[in-house]
GROMACS .gro file of C-alpha atoms in nm:
model
  515
    1MET     CA    1   0.000   0.000   0.000
    2TYR     CA    2   0.105   0.360  -0.052
    3GLU     CA    3   0.194   0.566   0.256
    4VAL     CA    4   0.032   0.903   0.323
    5LEU     CA    5   0.114   1.168   0.587
    6LEU     CA    6  -0.151   1.415   0.709
    7ILE     CA    7  -0.039   1.762   0.823
    8ASP     CA    8  -0.273   2.022   0.971
    9ASP     CA    9  -0.262   2.241   1.282
   10GLU     CA   10  -0.632   2.172   1.347
   11PRO     CA   11  -0.687   1.828   1.512
   12PHE     CA   12  -1.047   1.820   1.393
   13ALA     CA   13  -0.931   1.867   1.034
   14ILE     CA   14  -0.699   1.566   1.064
   15GLU     CA   15  -0.975   1.357   1.220
   16GLY     CA   16  -1.202   1.457   0.933
   17LEU     CA   17  -0.943   1.343   0.677
   18LYS     CA   18  -0.911   1.012   0.860
   19LEU     CA   19  -1.283   0.942   0.895
   20LEU     CA   20  -1.440   1.084   0.580
   21ILE     CA   21  -1.199   0.925   0.327
   22ASP     CA   22  -1.169   0.550   0.271
   23TRP     CA   23  -0.791   0.554   0.222
   24GLU     CA   24  -0.750   0.176   0.199
   25LYS     CA   25  -1.006   0.156  -0.082
   26TYR     CA   26  -0.758   0.341  -0.304
   27GLY     CA   27  -0.448   0.162  -0.178
   28PHE     CA   28  -0.329   0.412   0.086
   29ARG     CA   29  -0.249   0.378   0.453
   30ILE     CA   30  -0.193   0.665   0.696
   31GLY     CA   31   0.168   0.654   0.811
   32GLY     CA   32   0.156   0.951   1.048
   33THR     CA   33  -0.005   1.284   1.139
   34TYR     CA   34   0.165   1.615   1.223
   35GLU     CA   35   0.049   1.957   1.347
   36ASN     CA   36   0.295   2.170   1.148
   37GLY     CA   37   0.563   2.160   0.883
   38GLU     CA   38   0.854   2.172   1.129
   39GLU     CA   39   0.746   1.841   1.282
   40ALA     CA   40   0.692   1.676   0.945
   41ILE     CA   41   0.991   1.792   0.736
   42GLY     CA   42   1.243   1.563   0.905
   43ARG     CA   43   1.026   1.258   0.849
   44ILE     CA   44   0.959   1.353   0.485
   45CYS     CA   45   1.330   1.392   0.408
   46SER     CA   46   1.458   1.088   0.598
   47ASP     CA   47   1.187   0.841   0.494
   48PRO     CA   48   0.988   0.989   0.205
   49PRO     CA   49   0.619   0.886   0.196
   50ASP     CA   50   0.429   0.840  -0.129
   51LEU     CA   51   0.180   1.118  -0.055
   52VAL     CA   52   0.154   1.420   0.178
   53VAL     CA   53  -0.176   1.604   0.237
   54THR     CA   54  -0.098   1.935   0.405
   55ASP     CA   55  -0.276   2.251   0.507
   56ILE     CA   56  -0.134   2.574   0.369
   57ARG     CA   57  -0.168   2.805   0.669
   58MET     CA   58   0.009   2.665   0.977
   59PRO     CA   59   0.218   2.822   1.254
   60GLY     CA   60   0.595   2.793   1.219
   61MET     CA   61   0.664   2.627   0.885
   62ASP     CA   62   0.356   2.655   0.664
   63GLY     CA   63   0.256   2.418   0.387
   64LEU     CA   64   0.427   2.604   0.102
   65ARG     CA   65   0.757   2.630   0.284
   66LEU     CA   66   0.730   2.265   0.377
   67ILE     CA   67   0.703   2.171   0.009
   68GLU     CA   68   0.992   2.405  -0.083
   69GLU     CA   69   1.214   2.253   0.187
   70ALA     CA   70   1.132   1.897   0.076
   71ARG     CA   71   1.205   1.970  -0.290
   72SER     CA   72   1.524   2.163  -0.222
   73GLY     CA   73   1.636   1.875   0.002
   74GLY     CA   74   1.623   1.639  -0.296
   75ASN     CA   75   1.283   1.474  -0.241
   76LEU     CA   76   1.132   1.470  -0.588
   77SER     CA   77   0.927   1.154  -0.547
   78THR     CA   78   0.663   1.244  -0.286
   79LEU     CA   79   0.332   1.370  -0.419
   80PHE     CA   80   0.189   1.675  -0.236
   81VAL     CA   81  -0.177   1.773  -0.201
   82ILE     CA   82  -0.272   2.098  -0.033
   83ALA     CA   83  -0.596   2.140   0.161
   84SER     CA   84  -0.723   2.488   0.239
   85GLY     CA   85  -1.017   2.727   0.232
   86PHE     CA   86  -1.151   2.920  -0.065
   87GLY     CA   87  -0.977   3.235   0.052
   88ASP     CA   88  -0.634   3.076   0.004
   89PHE     CA   89  -0.664   3.047  -0.373
   90ASP     CA   90  -0.354   3.261  -0.437
   91TYR     CA   91  -0.155   3.029  -0.209
   92ALA     CA   92  -0.288   2.737  -0.403
   93LEU     CA   93  -0.164   2.884  -0.730
   94ARG     CA   94   0.185   2.924  -0.582
   95ALA     CA   95   0.170   2.564  -0.461
   96MET     CA   96   0.089   2.441  -0.812
   97HIS     CA   97   0.412   2.602  -0.935
   98LEU     CA   98   0.598   2.392  -0.676
   99GLY     CA   99   0.469   2.075  -0.838
  100VAL     CA  100   0.175   2.009  -0.607
  101SER     CA  101  -0.038   1.728  -0.746
  102ASN     CA  102  -0.381   1.847  -0.639
  103TYR     CA  103  -0.584   2.088  -0.433
  104LEU     CA  104  -0.855   2.007  -0.177
  105THR     CA  105  -1.096   2.271  -0.058
  106LYS     CA  106  -1.207   2.311   0.301
  107PRO     CA  107  -1.452   2.209   0.425
  108LEU     CA  108  -1.375   1.871   0.271
  109ILE     CA  109  -1.603   1.741  -0.005
  110GLU     CA  110  -1.597   1.362   0.009
  111GLU     CA  111  -1.661   1.300  -0.362
  112GLU     CA  112  -1.388   1.548  -0.458
  113ALA     CA  113  -1.140   1.379  -0.223
  114GLU     CA  114  -1.216   1.029  -0.353
  115GLU     CA  115  -1.185   1.143  -0.714
  116MET     CA  116  -0.846   1.292  -0.629
  117LEU     CA  117  -0.727   0.975  -0.455
  118GLU     CA  118  -0.833   0.759  -0.747
  119LYS     CA  119  -0.631   0.980  -0.982
  120LEU     CA  120  -0.323   0.980  -0.753
  121SER     CA  121  -0.344   0.604  -0.706
  122ARG     CA  122  -0.334   0.555  -1.083
  123GLU     CA  123  -0.040   0.794  -1.108
  124LEU     CA  124   0.154   0.609  -0.838
  125LYS     CA  125   0.081   0.272  -0.999
  126GLU     CA  126   0.205   0.397  -1.336
  127ARG     CA  127   0.513   0.542  -1.171
  128THR     CA  128   0.581   0.212  -0.987
  129LEU     CA  129   0.539   0.014  -1.308
  130LYS     CA  130   0.775   0.243  -1.499
  131ALA     CA  131   1.030   0.224  -1.219
  132CYS     CA  132   1.004  -0.154  -1.213
  133MET     CA  133   1.052  -0.175  -1.589
  134ALA     CA  134   1.349   0.061  -1.568
  135ARG     CA  135   1.507  -0.149  -1.293
  136ARG     CA  136   1.458  -0.467  -1.497
  137ALA     CA  137   1.612  -0.305  -1.804
  138GLU     CA  138   1.903  -0.181  -1.596
  139ALA     CA  139   1.948  -0.524  -1.438
  140LEU     CA  140   1.952  -0.687  -1.783
  141LEU     CA  141   2.215  -0.442  -1.905
  142GLU     CA  142   2.425  -0.510  -1.596
  143GLN     CA  143   2.386  -0.885  -1.650
  144GLN     CA  144   2.501  -0.862  -2.011
  145ALA     CA  145   2.792  -0.635  -1.921
  146LEU     CA  146   2.913  -0.864  -1.642
  147GLU     CA  147   2.882  -1.174  -1.863
  148ALA     CA  148   3.093  -0.997  -2.125
  149ALA     CA  149   3.351  -0.902  -1.859
  150LEU     CA  150   3.366  -1.264  -1.737
  151PHE     CA  151   3.338  -1.473  -2.052
  152GLY     CA  152   3.365  -1.233  -2.347
  153LYS     CA  153   3.657  -1.141  -2.569
  154GLY     CA  154   3.814  -0.798  -2.601
  155GLU     CA  155   3.558  -0.651  -2.842
  156GLN     CA  156   3.264  -0.781  -2.638
  157ARG     CA  157   3.403  -0.617  -2.325
  158GLN     CA  158   3.462  -0.289  -2.509
  159ASN     CA  159   3.096  -0.279  -2.615
  160GLN     CA  160   2.996  -0.285  -2.247
  161GLU     CA  161   3.241  -0.018  -2.128
  162ALA     CA  162   2.973   0.240  -2.039
  163VAL     CA  163   2.777   0.005  -1.812
  164LEU     CA  164   3.093  -0.137  -1.653
  165GLU     CA  165   3.226   0.213  -1.591
  166ARG     CA  166   2.902   0.312  -1.420
  167LEU     CA  167   2.924   0.005  -1.195
  168SER     CA  168   3.286   0.078  -1.108
  169GLN     CA  169   3.191   0.426  -0.983
  170ASN     CA  170   2.987   0.273  -0.698
  171PHE     CA  171   3.203  -0.029  -0.610
  172SER     CA  172   3.581  -0.047  -0.577
  173SER     CA  173   3.632  -0.424  -0.533
  174TRP     CA  174   3.495  -0.707  -0.746
  175CYS     CA  175   3.508  -1.083  -0.715
  176TRP     CA  176   3.373  -1.395  -0.890
  177VAL     CA  177   3.252  -1.688  -0.676
  178LYS     CA  178   3.212  -2.007  -0.880
  179ILE     CA  179   2.925  -2.232  -0.764
  180THR     CA  180   2.918  -2.602  -0.853
  181ALA     CA  181   2.609  -2.813  -0.789
  182GLU     CA  182   2.405  -3.082  -0.959
  183SER     CA  183   2.148  -2.943  -1.203
  184ARG     CA  184   1.860  -3.060  -0.980
  185MET     CA  185   1.995  -2.838  -0.701
  186LEU     CA  186   2.037  -2.520  -0.907
  187PRO     CA  187   1.676  -2.399  -0.855
  188ALA     CA  188   1.734  -2.404  -0.477
  189VAL     CA  189   2.063  -2.216  -0.526
  190ARG     CA  190   1.896  -1.955  -0.747
  191GLU     CA  191   1.616  -1.909  -0.493
  192ALA     CA  192   1.863  -1.869  -0.205
  193ILE     CA  193   2.065  -1.610  -0.396
  194GLY     CA  194   1.745  -1.427  -0.491
  195MET     CA  195   1.657  -1.401  -0.121
  196ILE     CA  196   2.002  -1.258  -0.047
  197GLU     CA  197   1.972  -1.010  -0.336
  198SER     CA  198   1.637  -0.888  -0.199
  199GLN     CA  199   1.813  -0.808   0.129
  200GLU     CA  200   2.098  -0.617  -0.035
  201GLN     CA  201   2.267  -0.361   0.184
  202ALA     CA  202   2.419  -0.030   0.080
  203GLY     CA  203   2.773  -0.072  -0.047
  204PHE     CA  204   2.717  -0.435  -0.150
  205PHE     CA  205   2.642  -0.564  -0.502
  206LEU     CA  206   2.535  -0.917  -0.590
  207LYS     CA  207   2.449  -1.065  -0.929
  208TRP     CA  208   2.376  -1.431  -1.014
  209ILE     CA  209   2.529  -1.541  -1.346
  210GLU     CA  210   2.437  -1.865  -1.522
  211SER     CA  211   2.607  -1.842  -1.860
  212GLY     CA  212   2.911  -2.052  -1.938
  213SER     CA  213   2.964  -2.109  -1.567
  214CYS     CA  214   2.743  -2.071  -1.260
  215GLY     CA  215   2.830  -1.828  -0.986
  216VAL     CA  216   2.788  -1.479  -0.847
  217VAL     CA  217   2.960  -1.148  -0.900
  218ILE     CA  218   3.016  -0.962  -0.574
  219GLY     CA  219   3.094  -0.591  -0.564
  220SER     CA  220   3.203  -0.405  -0.250
  221ALA     CA  221   3.203  -0.028  -0.204
  222GLU     CA  222   3.510  -0.043   0.020
  223SER     CA  223   3.794  -0.274  -0.082
  224HIS     CA  224   3.908  -0.334   0.279
  225ASN     CA  225   3.565  -0.486   0.352
  226ALA     CA  226   3.561  -0.712   0.043
  227ALA     CA  227   3.677  -1.030   0.218
  228ALA     CA  228   3.421  -0.983   0.496
  229GLU     CA  229   3.143  -0.922   0.240
  230ILE     CA  230   3.233  -1.242   0.054
  231ARG     CA  231   3.232  -1.448   0.374
  232ARG     CA  232   2.901  -1.293   0.477
  233PHE     CA  233   2.752  -1.391   0.139
  234ILE     CA  234   2.876  -1.750   0.175
  235GLU     CA  235   2.730  -1.777   0.526
  236GLN     CA  236   2.394  -1.638   0.409
  237LEU     CA  237   2.386  -1.872   0.108
  238LEU     CA  238   2.438  -2.180   0.323
  239VAL     CA  239   2.173  -2.060   0.569
  240HIS     CA  240   1.913  -2.009   0.293
  241LEU     CA  241   1.982  -2.340   0.117
  242PRO     CA  242   1.771  -2.645   0.209
  243THR     CA  243   1.952  -2.870   0.457
  244GLU     CA  244   1.983  -3.156   0.207
  245SER     CA  245   2.155  -2.925  -0.046
  246GLN     CA  246   2.403  -2.748   0.181
  247GLU     CA  247   2.678  -3.012   0.164
  248GLN     CA  248   2.624  -3.072  -0.208
  249VAL     CA  249   2.705  -2.715  -0.315
  250ARG     CA  250   3.070  -2.620  -0.364
  251LEU     CA  251   3.214  -2.271  -0.394
  252ALA     CA  252   3.544  -2.142  -0.530
  253VAL     CA  253   3.637  -1.780  -0.455
  254GLY     CA  254   3.855  -1.597  -0.707
  255ARG     CA  255   4.091  -1.308  -0.646
  256SER     CA  256   3.950  -0.959  -0.588
  257VAL     CA  257   3.997  -0.705  -0.868
  258MET     CA  258   3.950  -0.329  -0.868
  259LYS     CA  259   3.727  -0.293  -1.176
  260PRO     CA  260   3.447  -0.504  -1.324
  261GLU     CA  261   3.639  -0.506  -1.655
  262GLN     CA  262   3.896  -0.727  -1.478
  263LEU     CA  263   3.647  -0.993  -1.366
  264HIS     CA  264   3.791  -1.243  -1.618
  265LEU     CA  265   4.101  -1.250  -1.394
  266SER     CA  266   3.884  -1.333  -1.094
  267LEU     CA  267   3.709  -1.602  -1.302
  268ASP     CA  268   4.042  -1.766  -1.395
  269SER     CA  269   4.161  -1.765  -1.034
  270ALA     CA  270   3.828  -1.912  -0.912
  271GLU     CA  271   3.869  -2.195  -1.163
  272ARG     CA  272   4.216  -2.255  -1.019
  273ALA     CA  273   4.074  -2.266  -0.665
  274ALA     CA  274   3.811  -2.518  -0.783
  275ARG     CA  275   4.078  -2.739  -0.941
  276PHE     CA  276   4.269  -2.765  -0.613
  277SER     CA  277   3.946  -2.825  -0.417
  278PHE     CA  278   3.896  -3.124  -0.649
  279PHE     CA  279   4.169  -3.304  -0.451
  280ASP     CA  280   4.103  -3.208  -0.091
  281GLY     CA  281   3.723  -3.235  -0.130
  282SER     CA  282   3.665  -2.904   0.051
  283GLN     CA  283   3.331  -2.734   0.003
  284LEU     CA  284   3.493  -2.391  -0.006
  285GLY     CA  285   3.810  -2.305  -0.195
  286PHE     CA  286   4.000  -1.975  -0.202
  287TYR     CA  287   4.244  -1.869  -0.473
  288GLU     CA  288   4.481  -1.721  -0.214
  289ARG     CA  289   4.537  -2.068  -0.063
  290THR     CA  290   4.660  -2.206  -0.396
  291ILE     CA  291   4.936  -1.953  -0.452
  292GLY     CA  292   5.267  -2.139  -0.492
  293MET     CA  293   5.096  -2.474  -0.558
  294GLU     CA  294   5.117  -2.656  -0.892
  295LEU     CA  295   4.909  -2.913  -1.082
  296SER     CA  296   5.064  -3.195  -1.283
  297CYS     CA  297   4.995  -3.201  -1.656
  298GLU     CA  298   5.162  -3.538  -1.717
  299ALA     CA  299   4.891  -3.772  -1.847
  300PRO     CA  300   4.875  -4.139  -1.740
  301PRO     CA  301   5.087  -4.380  -1.953
  302LEU     CA  302   4.934  -4.500  -2.277
  303GLY     CA  303   4.737  -4.820  -2.239
  304THR     CA  304   4.633  -4.758  -1.877
  305ALA     CA  305   4.264  -4.725  -1.966
  306GLU     CA  306   4.282  -5.042  -2.179
  307ARG     CA  307   4.434  -5.236  -1.888
  308ILE     CA  308   4.143  -5.128  -1.665
  309ALA     CA  309   3.901  -5.244  -1.935
  310GLY     CA  310   4.089  -5.576  -1.954
  311SER     CA  311   4.050  -5.637  -1.581
  312THR     CA  312   3.683  -5.548  -1.618
  313GLU     CA  313   3.649  -5.823  -1.879
  314LYS     CA  314   3.864  -6.096  -1.720
  315GLY     CA  315   3.947  -5.998  -1.363
  316SER     CA  316   3.761  -6.016  -1.035
  317GLU     CA  317   3.577  -5.730  -0.862
  318ASN     CA  318   3.871  -5.687  -0.625
  319GLU     CA  319   4.114  -5.663  -0.915
  320VAL     CA  320   3.906  -5.389  -1.075
  321ARG     CA  321   3.884  -5.197  -0.745
  322GLU     CA  322   4.253  -5.236  -0.663
  323SER     CA  323   4.358  -5.115  -1.008
  324LEU     CA  324   4.146  -4.801  -0.976
  325VAL     CA  325   4.261  -4.738  -0.615
  326SER     CA  326   4.626  -4.755  -0.723
  327ILE     CA  327   4.578  -4.525  -1.023
  328PHE     CA  328   4.377  -4.263  -0.835
  329ALA     CA  329   4.624  -4.266  -0.545
  330ASN     CA  330   4.888  -4.169  -0.800
  331PHE     CA  331   4.663  -3.892  -0.936
  332LYS     CA  332   4.617  -3.751  -0.584
  333GLN     CA  333   4.987  -3.766  -0.503
  334ARG     CA  334   5.079  -3.580  -0.823
  335ARG     CA  335   4.772  -3.352  -0.818
  336LEU     CA  336   4.696  -3.438  -1.178
  337ASP     CA  337   4.500  -3.161  -1.349
  338PRO     CA  338   4.127  -3.244  -1.304
  339LYS     CA  339   4.074  -3.205  -1.680
  340LEU     CA  340   4.322  -3.489  -1.739
  341VAL     CA  341   4.152  -3.700  -1.471
  342LEU     CA  342   3.822  -3.652  -1.657
  343VAL     CA  343   3.987  -3.742  -1.990
  344PHE     CA  344   4.124  -4.060  -1.830
  345ALA     CA  345   3.778  -4.152  -1.694
  346GLU     CA  346   3.625  -4.102  -2.039
  347GLN     CA  347   3.896  -4.321  -2.193
  348VAL     CA  348   3.817  -4.600  -1.943
  349VAL     CA  349   3.442  -4.571  -2.015
  350LEU     CA  350   3.498  -4.596  -2.391
  351ALA     CA  351   3.746  -4.884  -2.355
  352CYS     CA  352   3.502  -5.081  -2.136
  353ALA     CA  353   3.217  -5.004  -2.377
  354SER     CA  354   3.427  -5.134  -2.664
  355VAL     CA  355   3.489  -5.464  -2.480
  356LEU     CA  356   3.118  -5.500  -2.404
  357LYS     CA  357   3.020  -5.428  -2.765
  358GLU     CA  358   3.270  -5.684  -2.901
  359LEU     CA  359   3.103  -5.950  -2.686
  360GLY     CA  360   2.764  -5.865  -2.832
  361GLY     CA  361   2.637  -5.639  -2.554
  362ASP     CA  362   2.478  -5.295  -2.574
  363PRO     CA  363   2.683  -5.042  -2.372
  364GLU     CA  364   2.471  -4.737  -2.464
  365SER     CA  365   2.249  -4.740  -2.154
  366LEU     CA  366   2.553  -4.774  -1.925
  367ILE     CA  367   2.728  -4.486  -2.100
  368ARG     CA  368   2.419  -4.262  -2.076
  369SER     CA  369   2.389  -4.329  -1.704
  370SER     CA  370   2.755  -4.244  -1.635
  371PRO     CA  371   2.862  -3.885  -1.551
  372PHE     CA  372   3.167  -3.900  -1.781
  373CYS     CA  373   3.017  -3.874  -2.128
  374GLY     CA  374   2.770  -3.641  -2.294
  375ASN     CA  375   2.678  -3.306  -2.138
  376ALA     CA  376   2.703  -3.411  -1.772
  377PRO     CA  377   2.901  -3.159  -1.563
  378PRO     CA  378   3.237  -3.277  -1.422
  379LEU     CA  379   3.224  -3.432  -1.077
  380PRO     CA  380   3.348  -3.190  -0.809
  381THR     CA  381   3.599  -3.417  -0.629
  382ILE     CA  382   3.847  -3.686  -0.722
  383ASP     CA  383   3.692  -3.928  -0.469
  384GLN     CA  384   3.352  -3.896  -0.636
  385THR     CA  385   3.516  -3.945  -0.976
  386GLN     CA  386   3.686  -4.264  -0.857
  387ARG     CA  387   3.365  -4.392  -0.697
  388HIS     CA  388   3.154  -4.337  -1.012
  389LEU     CA  389   3.419  -4.483  -1.241
  390GLU     CA  390   3.445  -4.792  -1.021
  391ARG     CA  391   3.067  -4.830  -1.031
  392PHE     CA  392   3.071  -4.806  -1.412
  393CYS     CA  393   3.351  -5.063  -1.448
  394LEU     CA  394   3.181  -5.310  -1.216
  395SER     CA  395   2.851  -5.264  -1.404
  396CYS     CA  396   3.035  -5.341  -1.728
  397ARG     CA  397   3.191  -5.649  -1.566
  398LYS     CA  398   2.846  -5.764  -1.460
  399GLU     CA  399   2.715  -5.722  -1.814
  400VAL     CA  400   3.009  -5.924  -1.950
  401LEU     CA  401   2.931  -6.208  -1.708
  402LEU     CA  402   2.564  -6.198  -1.804
  403ILE     CA  403   2.645  -6.225  -2.175
  404ARG     CA  404   2.870  -6.521  -2.113
  405GLU     CA  405   2.613  -6.677  -1.886
  406CYS     CA  406   2.338  -6.639  -2.147
  407LYS     CA  407   2.556  -6.788  -2.420
  408GLY     CA  408   2.685  -7.088  -2.222
  409GLY     CA  409   2.460  -7.117  -1.918
  410GLY     CA  410   2.190  -7.345  -2.055
  411VAL     CA  411   1.824  -7.286  -1.984
  412GLN     CA  412   1.900  -7.150  -1.634
  413GLY     CA  413   2.120  -6.879  -1.784
  414GLN     CA  414   1.854  -6.795  -2.041
  415VAL     CA  415   1.589  -6.763  -1.769
  416ALA     CA  416   1.819  -6.545  -1.557
  417HIS     CA  417   1.889  -6.321  -1.858
  418PHE     CA  418   1.515  -6.296  -1.929
  419LEU     CA  419   1.440  -6.203  -1.568
  420ARG     CA  420   1.709  -5.935  -1.563
  421SER     CA  421   1.536  -5.769  -1.857
  422ASN     CA  422   1.182  -5.814  -1.724
  423TYR     CA  423   1.210  -5.808  -1.344
  424THR     CA  424   0.939  -5.541  -1.310
  425ASP     CA  425   0.684  -5.790  -1.444
  426THR     CA  426   0.543  -6.082  -1.246
  427PHE     CA  427   0.579  -6.441  -1.371
  428THR     CA  428   0.484  -6.774  -1.216
  429ILE     CA  429   0.729  -7.060  -1.244
  430GLN     CA  430   0.469  -7.234  -1.461
  431GLU     CA  431   0.472  -6.945  -1.709
  432LEU     CA  432   0.852  -6.938  -1.721
  433ALA     CA  433   0.869  -7.316  -1.769
  434GLU     CA  434   0.626  -7.295  -2.061
  435ARG     CA  435   0.825  -7.007  -2.217
  436PHE     CA  436   1.150  -7.209  -2.208
  437TYR     CA  437   0.996  -7.553  -2.271
  438VAL     CA  438   1.102  -7.723  -1.947
  439HIS     CA  439   0.923  -7.887  -1.657
  440PRO     CA  440   0.839  -7.639  -1.372
  441ALA     CA  441   0.990  -7.864  -1.101
  442TYR     CA  442   1.313  -7.908  -1.297
  443LEU     CA  443   1.341  -7.534  -1.366
  444GLY     CA  444   1.291  -7.439  -1.001
  445GLN     CA  445   1.541  -7.692  -0.865
  446SER     CA  446   1.810  -7.639  -1.131
  447PHE     CA  447   1.782  -7.258  -1.106
  448THR     CA  448   1.828  -7.271  -0.727
  449ARG     CA  449   2.132  -7.500  -0.764
  450ARG     CA  450   2.284  -7.264  -1.020
  451TYR     CA  451   2.225  -6.929  -0.846
  452GLY     CA  452   2.182  -7.027  -0.481
  453VAL     CA  453   1.836  -6.869  -0.457
  454GLY     CA  454   1.494  -6.941  -0.602
  455ILE     CA  455   1.343  -6.751  -0.893
  456SER     CA  456   1.123  -6.533  -0.669
  457GLU     CA  457   1.417  -6.431  -0.448
  458PHE     CA  458   1.629  -6.369  -0.759
  459VAL     CA  459   1.366  -6.121  -0.886
  460HIS     CA  460   1.344  -5.947  -0.548
  461ARG     CA  461   1.721  -5.895  -0.548
  462LEU     CA  462   1.709  -5.741  -0.895
  463ARG     CA  463   1.428  -5.507  -0.790
  464ILE     CA  464   1.596  -5.392  -0.470
  465GLU     CA  465   1.925  -5.340  -0.653
  466GLU     CA  466   1.743  -5.109  -0.895
  467ALA     CA  467   1.565  -4.941  -0.602
  468CYS     CA  468   1.905  -4.855  -0.451
  469ARG     CA  469   2.017  -4.706  -0.781
  470LEU     CA  470   1.701  -4.494  -0.809
  471LEU     CA  471   1.737  -4.373  -0.449
  472GLU     CA  472   2.089  -4.258  -0.531
  473SER     CA  473   2.026  -4.099  -0.870
  474SER     CA  474   1.670  -3.963  -0.861
  475GLU     CA  475   1.422  -3.767  -0.650
  476LEU     CA  476   1.142  -4.022  -0.699
  477THR     CA  477   0.926  -4.090  -0.395
  478PHE     CA  478   0.946  -4.430  -0.229
  479CYS     CA  479   0.594  -4.516  -0.348
  480ALA     CA  480   0.683  -4.424  -0.706
  481ILE     CA  481   0.994  -4.642  -0.692
  482ALA     CA  482   0.797  -4.936  -0.552
  483GLU     CA  483   0.536  -4.901  -0.827
  484ARG     CA  484   0.801  -4.869  -1.100
  485LEU     CA  485   0.968  -5.190  -0.981
  486GLY     CA  486   0.645  -5.390  -0.996
  487TYR     CA  487   0.544  -5.396  -0.629
  488LYS     CA  488   0.169  -5.355  -0.604
  489ASP     CA  489   0.185  -5.348  -0.222
  490TYR     CA  490   0.410  -5.073  -0.084
  491ARG     CA  491   0.450  -5.259   0.247
  492HIS     CA  492   0.586  -5.560   0.058
  493PHE     CA  493   0.847  -5.333  -0.102
  494LEU     CA  494   0.952  -5.193   0.238
  495LYS     CA  495   0.982  -5.545   0.381
  496GLN     CA  496   1.200  -5.666   0.093
  497PHE     CA  497   1.414  -5.350   0.092
  498GLU     CA  498   1.492  -5.371   0.463
  499LYS     CA  499   1.554  -5.744   0.434
  500LYS     CA  500   1.812  -5.694   0.155
  501THR     CA  501   1.983  -5.375   0.276
  502GLY     CA  502   1.930  -5.378   0.652
  503VAL     CA  503   1.789  -5.024   0.650
  504LYS     CA  504   1.471  -4.842   0.547
  505PRO     CA  505   1.465  -4.643   0.217
  506THR     CA  506   1.472  -4.313   0.409
  507ALA     CA  507   1.792  -4.404   0.592
  508TYR     CA  508   1.949  -4.537   0.271
  509ARG     CA  509   1.884  -4.214   0.076
  510THR     CA  510   2.008  -4.000   0.367
  511ALA     CA  511   2.331  -4.202   0.389
  512VAL     CA  512   2.390  -4.175   0.013
  513SER     CA  513   2.332  -3.797   0.015
  514ALA     CA  514   2.588  -3.756   0.296
  515ARG     CA  515   2.869  -3.922   0.098
   0.00000   0.00000   0.00000
């Protein structure tokens, strides 16, 4: 609502203004009443209202001098309405020259007052809309200018010189804070930053950028307060983020620069801070802590990825794990550039996929589900990279075993392969026996001898294994997961899940998120 102040040396006149006019009907609320201009001028200058209704003739500072003082003090936004008797018409004319919006005669005519308020309300709404549009246009220009300063080339930065120069007049220190998070968490990050922006304090500038890289530009009016402003922003961001997202968001703080045109230097140093955080796993990295430290650019020996793929094809699970543990320990010791670690992971994925394809398998679904190929963002730490690569290699190994089992495992292997592809459906042993042309009793007994569990238990294991994967990689509800896996009774799903994992789905998802 718009705020209005009432000023008149006659208490009855003020009471009349309060009672006879339905202020709220036109979007106004009375923010205060004063008996003369001297009482009101301080309030008008320090916290300008939207509208002032004032009498002309008052002891001390009269209405006209009040308006003159407000305008000369820099208040050009407040609308003024004068209220006075018919004999003060000459005063009213002078008031109009001072930019007074309207004139009310005394005694007050209700219809006249309401017509005036309706007109002023429209004027204030139009003014608010124009101001909002101007702010949005200005914000867009600032956004484009800062993106050019961060990611653009020389000519692109030159085209934004005017906007960048205007920004540099108000803030003397600038910094880029890189933010890394999974795509599903970015809406929560954007919302948290929006809340911080809405609480902006004087001397502090904040702008969310999501073009080329995600992060925020921070501007500080006083360079000696820049570090404190950055830390305050980080603390506020973590407070505003949902609890489950706080530990999943990583920040890398670049060096402070004096002008927004130099933000590309802050961007480069933030990337450096992020690369070193890749090894220590810290949620918060600072460029200053990396000064004097070096990354290795010596790639792993040729054939290393192929040897991992070979152990995936012919070795045991332990051999696959031990190979990856040894290689990644070497990466950590040398601080191999994260880009080279990612290249190595991609080479392993492609080498394993090649092995699987040669055996007649289809590696496409495994590749799509891995975070190493396609448009998936790089993993933020080397430990997560190792963990996901190990999971991919072991999944490939499992597929290799299944192909061999299907080709040389007799009818039991064929049934197992069929169930792995159709475990969300329900089959009786009679139906399976008819499908594979064997006796039901023989199928049940021979399958149990081969796999150590009956067909029903085999299917439950496949379903719960997939449930664990969905709990780790999706935001699906427990009921949705149970339904997707073929459980018609949610309680049956819970029973089987706890039986196989030892914990409830809630505890499992919480433990996975905390890794």
